[in-house]
Coordinates of C-alpha atoms in Angstrom, one line a residue:
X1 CA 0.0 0.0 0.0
X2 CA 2.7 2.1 -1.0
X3 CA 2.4 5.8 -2.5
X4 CA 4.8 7.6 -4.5
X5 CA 5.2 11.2 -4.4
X6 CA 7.1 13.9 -7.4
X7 CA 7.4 17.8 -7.4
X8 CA 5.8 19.6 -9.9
X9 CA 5.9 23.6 -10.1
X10 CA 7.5 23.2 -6.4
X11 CA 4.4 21.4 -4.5
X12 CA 5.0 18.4 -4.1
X13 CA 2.4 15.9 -5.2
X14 CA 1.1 12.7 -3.8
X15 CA 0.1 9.8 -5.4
X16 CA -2.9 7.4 -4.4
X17 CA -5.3 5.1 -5.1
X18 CA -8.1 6.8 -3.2
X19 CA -8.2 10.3 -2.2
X20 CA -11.4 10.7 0.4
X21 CA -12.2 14.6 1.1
X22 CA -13.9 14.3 4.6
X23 CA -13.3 12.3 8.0
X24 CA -17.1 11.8 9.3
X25 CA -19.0 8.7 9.1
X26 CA -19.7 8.5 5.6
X27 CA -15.8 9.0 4.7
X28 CA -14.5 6.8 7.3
X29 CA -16.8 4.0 6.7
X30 CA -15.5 4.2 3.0
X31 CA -12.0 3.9 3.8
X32 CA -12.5 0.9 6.1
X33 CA -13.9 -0.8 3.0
X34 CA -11.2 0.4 0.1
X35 CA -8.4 0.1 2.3
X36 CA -9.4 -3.8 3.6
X37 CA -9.1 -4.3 -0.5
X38 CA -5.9 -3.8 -0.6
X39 CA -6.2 0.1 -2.0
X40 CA -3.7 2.7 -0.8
X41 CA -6.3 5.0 0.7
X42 CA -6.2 8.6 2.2
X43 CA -8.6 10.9 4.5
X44 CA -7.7 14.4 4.3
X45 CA -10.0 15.9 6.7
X46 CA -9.8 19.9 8.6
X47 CA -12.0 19.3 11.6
X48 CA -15.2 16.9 13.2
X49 CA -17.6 19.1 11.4
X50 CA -20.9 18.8 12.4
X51 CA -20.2 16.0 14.7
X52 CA -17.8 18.3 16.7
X53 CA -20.1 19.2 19.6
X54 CA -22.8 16.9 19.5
X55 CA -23.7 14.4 20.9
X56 CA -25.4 10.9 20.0
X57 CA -28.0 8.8 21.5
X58 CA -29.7 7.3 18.4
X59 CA -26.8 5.2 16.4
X60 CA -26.3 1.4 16.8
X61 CA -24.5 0.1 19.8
X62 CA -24.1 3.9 21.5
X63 CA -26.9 4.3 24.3
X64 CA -24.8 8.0 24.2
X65 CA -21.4 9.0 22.6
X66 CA -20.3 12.5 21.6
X67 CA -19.9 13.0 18.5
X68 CA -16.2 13.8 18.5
X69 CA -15.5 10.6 20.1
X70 CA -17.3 8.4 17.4
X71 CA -15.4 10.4 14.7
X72 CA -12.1 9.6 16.5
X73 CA -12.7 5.9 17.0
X74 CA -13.7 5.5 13.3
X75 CA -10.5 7.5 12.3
X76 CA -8.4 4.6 14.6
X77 CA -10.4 2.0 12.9
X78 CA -9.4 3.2 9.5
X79 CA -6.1 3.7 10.5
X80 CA -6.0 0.2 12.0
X81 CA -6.4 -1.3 8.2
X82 CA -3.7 0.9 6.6
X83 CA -5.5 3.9 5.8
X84 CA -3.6 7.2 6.1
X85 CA -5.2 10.4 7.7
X86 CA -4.3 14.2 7.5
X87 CA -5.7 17.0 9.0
X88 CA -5.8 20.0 6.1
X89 CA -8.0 21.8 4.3
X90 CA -9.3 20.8 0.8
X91 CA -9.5 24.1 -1.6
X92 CA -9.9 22.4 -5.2
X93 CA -10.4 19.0 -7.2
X94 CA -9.6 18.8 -11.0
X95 CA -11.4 16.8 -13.1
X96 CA -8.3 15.0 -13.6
X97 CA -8.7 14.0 -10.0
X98 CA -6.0 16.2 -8.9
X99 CA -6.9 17.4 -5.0
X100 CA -5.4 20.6 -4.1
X101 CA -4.7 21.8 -0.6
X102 CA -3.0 25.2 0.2
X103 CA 0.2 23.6 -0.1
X104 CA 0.1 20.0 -1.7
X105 CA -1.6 18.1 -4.4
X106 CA -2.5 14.5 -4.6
X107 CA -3.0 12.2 -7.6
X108 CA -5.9 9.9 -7.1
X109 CA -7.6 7.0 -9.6
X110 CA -10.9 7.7 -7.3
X111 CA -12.3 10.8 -4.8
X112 CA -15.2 10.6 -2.8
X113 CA -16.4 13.9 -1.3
X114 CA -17.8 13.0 1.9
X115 CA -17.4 16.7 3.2
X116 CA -21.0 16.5 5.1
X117 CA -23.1 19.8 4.6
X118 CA -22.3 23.6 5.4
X119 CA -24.3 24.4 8.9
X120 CA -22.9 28.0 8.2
X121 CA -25.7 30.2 7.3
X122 CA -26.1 33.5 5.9
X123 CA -28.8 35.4 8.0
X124 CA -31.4 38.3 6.3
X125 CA -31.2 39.3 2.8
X126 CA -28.2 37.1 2.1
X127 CA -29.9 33.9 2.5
X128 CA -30.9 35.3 -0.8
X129 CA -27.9 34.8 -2.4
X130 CA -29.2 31.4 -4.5
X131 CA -31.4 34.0 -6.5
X132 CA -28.5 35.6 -7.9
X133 CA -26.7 32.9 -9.2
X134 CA -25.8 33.3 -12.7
X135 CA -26.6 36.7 -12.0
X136 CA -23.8 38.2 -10.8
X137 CA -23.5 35.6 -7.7
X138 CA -20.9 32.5 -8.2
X139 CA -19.2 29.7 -6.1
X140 CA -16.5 28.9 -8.5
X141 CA -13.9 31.2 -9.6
X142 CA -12.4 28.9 -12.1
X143 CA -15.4 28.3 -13.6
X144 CA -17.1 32.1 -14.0
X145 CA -14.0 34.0 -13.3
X146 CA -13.4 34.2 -17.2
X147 CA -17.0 36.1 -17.8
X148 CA -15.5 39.0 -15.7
X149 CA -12.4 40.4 -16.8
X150 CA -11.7 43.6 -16.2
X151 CA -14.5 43.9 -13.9
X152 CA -15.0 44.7 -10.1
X153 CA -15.0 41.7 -7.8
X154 CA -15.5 40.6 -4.6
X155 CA -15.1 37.5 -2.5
X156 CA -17.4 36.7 0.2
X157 CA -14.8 34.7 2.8
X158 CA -11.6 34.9 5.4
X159 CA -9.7 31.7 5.1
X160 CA -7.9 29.4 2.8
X161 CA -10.3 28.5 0.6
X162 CA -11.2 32.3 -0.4
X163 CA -7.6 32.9 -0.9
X164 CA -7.6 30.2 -3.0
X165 CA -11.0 31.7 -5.4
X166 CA -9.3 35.2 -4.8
X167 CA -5.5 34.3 -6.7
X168 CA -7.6 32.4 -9.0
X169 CA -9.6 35.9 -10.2
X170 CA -6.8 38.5 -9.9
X171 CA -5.0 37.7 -13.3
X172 CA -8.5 38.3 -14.8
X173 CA -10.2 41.1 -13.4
X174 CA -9.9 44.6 -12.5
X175 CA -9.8 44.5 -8.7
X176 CA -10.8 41.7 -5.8
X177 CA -12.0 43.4 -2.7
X178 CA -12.9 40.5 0.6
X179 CA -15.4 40.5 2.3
X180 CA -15.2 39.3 5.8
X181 CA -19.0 39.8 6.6
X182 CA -17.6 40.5 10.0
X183 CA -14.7 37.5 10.1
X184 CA -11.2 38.3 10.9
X185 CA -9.0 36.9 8.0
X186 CA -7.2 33.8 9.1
X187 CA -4.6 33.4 6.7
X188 CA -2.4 36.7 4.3
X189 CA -4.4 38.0 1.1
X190 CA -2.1 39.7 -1.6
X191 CA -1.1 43.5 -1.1
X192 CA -3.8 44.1 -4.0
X193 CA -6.9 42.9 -2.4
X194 CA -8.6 45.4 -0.6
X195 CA -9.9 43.9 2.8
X196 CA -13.5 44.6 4.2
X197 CA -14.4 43.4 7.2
X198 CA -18.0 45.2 7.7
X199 CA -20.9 43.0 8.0
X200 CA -23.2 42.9 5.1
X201 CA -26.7 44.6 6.0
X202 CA -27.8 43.0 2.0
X203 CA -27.2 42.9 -1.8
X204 CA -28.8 45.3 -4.0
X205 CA -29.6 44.5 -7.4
X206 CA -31.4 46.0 -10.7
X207 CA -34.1 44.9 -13.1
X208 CA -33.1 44.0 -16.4
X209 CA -34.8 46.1 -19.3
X210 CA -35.6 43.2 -22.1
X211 CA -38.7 41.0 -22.6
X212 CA -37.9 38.8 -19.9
X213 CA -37.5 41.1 -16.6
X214 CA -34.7 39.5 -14.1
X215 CA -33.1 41.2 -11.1
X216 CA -29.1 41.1 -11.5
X217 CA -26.5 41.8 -8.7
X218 CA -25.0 45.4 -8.6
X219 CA -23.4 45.2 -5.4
X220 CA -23.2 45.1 -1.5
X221 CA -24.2 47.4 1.2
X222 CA -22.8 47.1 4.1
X223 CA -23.5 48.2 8.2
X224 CA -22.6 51.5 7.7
X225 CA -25.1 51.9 4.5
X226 CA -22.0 51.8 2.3
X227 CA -22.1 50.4 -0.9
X228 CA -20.3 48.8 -3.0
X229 CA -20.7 48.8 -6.2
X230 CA -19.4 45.0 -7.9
X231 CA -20.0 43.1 -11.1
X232 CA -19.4 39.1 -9.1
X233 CA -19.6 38.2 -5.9
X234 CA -17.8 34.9 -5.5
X235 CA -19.0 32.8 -2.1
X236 CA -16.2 31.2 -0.8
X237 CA -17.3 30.6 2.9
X238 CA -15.3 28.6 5.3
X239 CA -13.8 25.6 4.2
X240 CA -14.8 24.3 0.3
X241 CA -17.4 21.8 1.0
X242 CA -18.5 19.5 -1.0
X243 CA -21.3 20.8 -3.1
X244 CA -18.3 23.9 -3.8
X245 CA -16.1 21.2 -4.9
X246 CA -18.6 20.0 -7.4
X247 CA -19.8 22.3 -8.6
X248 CA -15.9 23.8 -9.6
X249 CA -15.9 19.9 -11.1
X250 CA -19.0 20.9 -13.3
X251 CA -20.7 17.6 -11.7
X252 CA -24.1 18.3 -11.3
X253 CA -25.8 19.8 -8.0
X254 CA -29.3 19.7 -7.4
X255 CA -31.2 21.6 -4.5
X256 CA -27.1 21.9 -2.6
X257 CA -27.1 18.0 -2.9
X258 CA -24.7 16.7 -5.4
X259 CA -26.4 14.8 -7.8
X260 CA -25.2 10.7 -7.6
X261 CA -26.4 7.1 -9.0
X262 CA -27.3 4.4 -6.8
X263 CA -23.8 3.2 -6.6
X264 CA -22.8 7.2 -5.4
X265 CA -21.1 7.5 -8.7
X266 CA -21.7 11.2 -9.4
X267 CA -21.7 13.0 -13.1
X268 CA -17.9 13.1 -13.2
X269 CA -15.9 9.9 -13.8
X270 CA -13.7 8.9 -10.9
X271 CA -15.9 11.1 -8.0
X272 CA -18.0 9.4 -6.0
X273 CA -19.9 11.1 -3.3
X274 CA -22.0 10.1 0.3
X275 CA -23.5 11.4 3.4
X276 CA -24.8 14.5 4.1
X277 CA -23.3 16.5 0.8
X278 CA -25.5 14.2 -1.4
X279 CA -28.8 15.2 0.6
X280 CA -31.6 13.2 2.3
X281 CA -31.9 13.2 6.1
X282 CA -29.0 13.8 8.2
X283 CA -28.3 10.5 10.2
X284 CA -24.9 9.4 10.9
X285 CA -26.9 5.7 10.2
X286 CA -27.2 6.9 6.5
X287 CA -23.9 8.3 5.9
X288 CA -22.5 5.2 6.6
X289 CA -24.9 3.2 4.6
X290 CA -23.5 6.1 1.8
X291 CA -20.2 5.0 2.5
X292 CA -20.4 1.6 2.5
X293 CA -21.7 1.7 -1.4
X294 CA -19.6 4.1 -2.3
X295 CA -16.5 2.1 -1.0
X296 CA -17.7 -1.1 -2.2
X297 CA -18.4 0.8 -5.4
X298 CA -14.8 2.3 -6.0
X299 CA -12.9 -0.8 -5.1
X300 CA -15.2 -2.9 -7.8
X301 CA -14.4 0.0 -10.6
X302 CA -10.7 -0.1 -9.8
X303 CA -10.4 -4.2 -9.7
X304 CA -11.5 -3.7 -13.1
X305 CA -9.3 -0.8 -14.0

C-alpha cells in the first residue's frame, strides 16, 4: 500500500489510489472498505464538522457517545487497516482527479467527497444569495472568473479557501475586494486585495430592461449603508465543501445536494460522493450506509481498472 510522491511547479504531489475529502461517518466507513481491499487509501479531513459538539443517542451500539469521540474511534479504525489520515484543508479537485490543498496536491484513480453539509448560514437578505446565481453571484472562480475580466470583484470569505478563489480571479479582473462579513482573515491576502471586514446589511440589485425582466446583482451594502458597487460576488465561505467542490468539477448539484447514481457515482468519472453532501436526512446511520456503497463501489471500478 505504498504511495509515491514527485514535485511539480514546487508542490509536491502525492500519489494514491483513493483520495477521500472528509473524516465523518460516511468518509471513514468508506475507507475501512477500500483500504481492507488492498487500496492505498487517504482521509484528508480539517475538523469533526458537524459531529464536533454533538452528541449521539440514536446510532447502533451507543446508548450515548459525543460525536467527536465516534469520529475519532472511526479514524483509529481506519487507520488500524492501513488507511492514512491528514488534518488540512481541501480548496480544489480537477477533473483530472488532482486534489489541491493550500500547499500540496495529490493524484488519485478515485475521490469521494464525503465533506458533510455547510451548517454555516447567511442570515437576512443574504440567505438570498441562490437568487443571484448566474446573475452576478458564483461559487467557483475557475469556472465564472473568465466572464469578468476587467470587472470589479469581490469575494465573500476569510480563510484558505477564499484565498484560493481570490488568486484564481486576480489575473483576470480589475480588482478583488474580501469580504469578511464581520470575520477576521485567518490566513495573508495579496497587497492588492482590498480587505472589508463590515458585516453585510444585504445585496442590492437592478431589473433587467428586455422581454424577460430578471433582477441582476450590482453590489453590496454594508453596516454602515456603504455600498459597493461589484459586477461578481464569489461565495467562498469557510472551508470548500463538497457541493463547492462540485460544482468547480462541473458535476451536477441539485437543491445543494450533489447529484449521484445508486452506486454514489456522481456525473464526473472517478468522483464518488456520500453522506450529508449528497442530501436526504442527516443521520450518521445513513452516511454510513453512503459510504459503504460508495467504498464497495470504487474498489469494484478499480479491480476492473
Amino acid at each position: 500500500m505504498s504511495s509515491h510522491t514527485h514535485v511539480l511547479s514546487g508542490r509536491c504531489r502525492f500519489s494514491v489510489s483513493v483520495l477521500i475529502v472528509g473524516g465523518g461517518p460516511a468518509g471513514v466507513t468508506a475507507a475501512i472498505y477500500t483500504a481492507r481491499a488492498g487500496l492505498n487509501t487517504t482521509i484528508i479531513y480539517k475538523d469533526f464538522g458537524a459531529l464536533e459538539k454533538a452528541h449521539v443517542e440514536n446510532y447502533y451500539g451507543f446508548s450515548k457517545i459525543s460525536g467527536k469521540s465516534l469520529v475519532e474511534k472511526g479514524l483509529r479504525q481506519a487507520r488500524k487497516f492501513g488507511t492514512k489520515t491528514i488534518r488540512d484543508e481541501v480548496v480544489n479537485i480537477k477533473s483530472d482527479l488532482i486534489v489541491e490543498t493550500a500547499s500540496k496536491s495529490y493524484e488519485a484513480r478515485a475521490i469521494l467527497l464525503a465533506t458533510g453539509t455547510s451548517r454555516k448560514s447567511l442570515a437576512g437578505q443574504l440567505s438570498s444569495l441562490e437568487k443571484f446565481e448566474g446573475r452576478g453571484v458564483s461559487y467557483c472562480a475557475i469556472c465564472d472568473g473568465f466572464f469578468y475580466r476587467g470587472k470589479d470583484v469581490a469575494v465573500l470569505g476569510s480563510g484558505a479557501y477564499a484565498l484560493h478563489e481570490v488568486n484564481d480571479l486576480l489575473p483576470l479582473v480589475s480588482s478583488v475586494t474580501l469580504l469578511t462579513n464581520g470575520d477576521e482573515p485567518t490566513v495573508t491576502f495579496p497587497d492588492s486585495v482590498l480587505i472589508r471586514k463590515e458585516k453585510i446589511m444585504t445585496l442590492y440589485s437592478s431589473m433587467s430592461t428586455g422581454l424577460i425582466k430578471t433582477e441582476n446583482f450590482q453590489g453590496v451594502i454594508l453596516e454602515n449603508q456603504e455600498k459597493i458597487p461589484l459586477s461578481g460576488l464569489f461565495v467562498a465561505l469557510g472551508t470548500a465543501g463538497g457541493t463547492a467542490l462540485a460544482r468547480k468539477l462541473g458535476a451536477e448539484v441539485i437543491a445543494n445536494a450533489i447529484k449521484t447514481d445508486d452506486q454514489k457515482r456522481t456525473t464526473i468519472p472517478g468522483i464518488w460522493a456520500a453522506g450529508d453532501c449528497i442530501g436526504g436526512i442527516a443521520q450518521i446511520a445513513k452516511a454510513v450506509h453512503d459510504g459503504a456503497e460508495a467504498g464497495l463501489s470504487i474498489v469494484k471500478t478499480l479491480r476492473t481498472k
